[in-house]
XYZ file of C-alpha atoms in Angstrom:
158
model
C 5.085 -16.849 9.919
C 6.684 -12.929 10.866
C 4.175 -10.161 11.948
C 5.262 -6.863 11.841
C 3.115 -3.785 12.834
C 4.341 -0.700 12.447
C 2.839 2.881 13.121
C 3.712 6.523 12.822
C 2.028 9.707 13.189
C 2.852 12.599 10.655
C 2.107 16.034 10.399
C 1.676 15.601 6.791
C -2.137 15.490 4.942
C -3.172 12.145 4.589
C -2.465 12.626 0.685
C 0.798 13.696 1.256
C 1.239 10.821 2.907
C -0.140 8.201 0.592
C 1.562 9.960 -2.168
C 4.991 9.531 -0.366
C 3.810 5.820 1.125
C 3.071 4.564 -2.808
C 6.212 5.557 -4.470
C 7.268 2.290 -4.676
C 10.926 3.461 -5.874
C 11.650 5.278 -2.685
C 11.417 2.126 -0.593
C 14.254 0.537 -2.286
C 16.111 3.325 -0.680
C 16.761 2.143 2.574
C 16.499 -1.447 2.138
C 20.147 -2.985 2.181
C 21.229 -4.487 -1.658
C 17.261 -4.031 -2.707
C 15.944 -2.190 -5.685
C 12.029 -1.612 -5.883
C 10.082 -0.795 -8.974
C 6.843 -1.115 -10.881
C 7.012 -3.987 -12.938
C 3.141 -4.159 -14.423
C 0.937 -1.138 -14.624
C 1.392 1.990 -12.560
C 1.439 0.804 -9.327
C -1.444 3.132 -8.401
C -4.233 0.088 -9.056
C -5.499 -3.220 -7.945
C -3.713 -6.282 -10.344
C -0.500 -3.760 -10.846
C 2.492 -5.425 -10.017
C 5.805 -4.310 -7.486
C 9.006 -6.061 -7.824
C 11.908 -5.897 -4.878
C 14.828 -7.726 -6.411
C 17.799 -7.806 -3.843
C 21.500 -8.812 -5.002
C 24.020 -9.588 -2.935
C 26.968 -10.174 -5.065
C 26.061 -13.237 -7.357
C 22.967 -14.098 -5.118
C 19.783 -12.279 -6.293
C 16.026 -13.237 -5.443
C 12.754 -11.225 -6.340
C 10.142 -10.134 -4.146
C 7.239 -9.856 -6.724
C 3.753 -8.349 -4.853
C 0.616 -7.891 -6.428
C -1.733 -4.996 -5.708
C -4.872 -6.915 -4.699
C -6.807 -3.663 -3.356
C -6.030 -0.004 -3.326
C -8.394 2.807 -2.289
C -6.646 6.674 -2.646
C -7.518 8.627 0.749
C -10.391 11.448 0.030
C -12.064 13.457 2.101
C -13.853 11.081 5.240
C -12.347 8.139 3.773
C -8.782 6.795 4.672
C -6.635 5.069 2.021
C -5.638 1.361 1.819
C -3.478 -1.159 -0.152
C -3.003 -4.438 0.454
C -0.307 -6.419 -1.615
C 0.241 -9.999 -1.722
C 3.681 -11.108 -2.024
C 3.810 -13.965 -5.025
C 7.638 -14.779 -4.990
C 9.098 -18.175 -4.486
C 11.485 -16.847 -1.648
C 9.309 -14.450 0.464
C 5.686 -15.348 0.638
C 2.723 -13.413 2.452
C 1.174 -9.750 2.806
C 1.274 -6.113 3.526
C -1.641 -3.406 3.999
C -0.373 -0.071 4.102
C -2.895 2.854 5.242
C -3.198 6.002 5.808
C -5.987 7.755 8.312
C -6.541 11.467 9.239
C -6.341 11.950 12.760
C -9.472 13.001 14.441
C -9.170 17.254 15.556
C -5.729 17.103 14.062
C -4.467 18.451 10.468
C -1.947 15.505 11.184
C -1.990 11.690 9.741
C -2.086 8.045 11.472
C 0.375 5.676 9.051
C 0.456 2.169 9.239
C 2.155 -0.753 7.987
C 0.920 -4.291 8.706
C 2.741 -7.171 7.014
C 3.247 -10.923 7.712
C 5.664 -12.877 5.772
C 7.306 -16.216 5.468
C 11.226 -16.441 4.206
C 11.545 -20.434 2.306
C 13.789 -22.572 3.275
C 14.887 -20.649 6.267
C 16.033 -22.987 8.871
C 13.891 -22.741 12.337
C 16.269 -21.383 14.392
C 16.393 -18.138 12.318
C 12.831 -17.427 11.977
C 12.784 -16.113 15.410
C 15.194 -13.418 13.918
C 12.755 -12.203 10.861
C 10.454 -10.037 12.765
C 12.948 -8.533 14.642
C 14.910 -7.412 11.370
C 11.426 -6.603 9.349
C 10.812 -3.789 11.982
C 13.926 -2.248 11.769
C 13.965 -2.446 8.130
C 10.555 -1.412 7.225
C 10.682 0.969 10.015
C 13.524 3.101 7.788
C 11.572 2.527 4.947
C 8.424 4.204 6.650
C 10.528 6.928 8.671
C 12.420 7.973 5.447
C 9.405 8.256 3.032
C 7.395 10.202 5.703
C 10.516 12.301 5.987
C 11.523 15.875 4.918
C 13.088 15.510 1.284
C 15.210 17.862 -0.471
C 13.968 20.982 -1.668
C 10.681 19.224 -2.283
C 12.119 16.794 -4.511
C 12.564 13.117 -3.839
C 15.732 11.710 -3.149
C 16.898 8.210 -5.153
C 20.869 7.757 -4.192
C 20.922 5.507 -6.990
C 18.603 7.871 -9.297
C 19.705 11.783 -9.259
């Protein structure tokens, strides 16, 4: 099992970070060959399902994730989301959180993930965490970064 822990400090308010962090389709903007969509519900409550579909040529695999806990940030309350990976290829969980920094107007953002890739040869298991840190780090930086004229950037969906 690979464990990935990422943290970022953002000058944005917790509510803004939260909206960006839970904008599930934008996650796919920085994951190669992958599109992310909400396939059940709104993507904003427990029981909803998110799907990351990766396709490289004829090879395709799905990473379905169920939101099992979600609480939006509010006054004096951090935001928290836990996703359980329910696929045949990728198993595990992810937790996303936002918390106002004490004495500051910014936000601390965390992304913690534990995952296992089925049928991965033992020699390759050691690369899952470092690759995951790079890929998920790019996603997190993209989600929290500036947007063009206040609009979301969706390269595949203008």
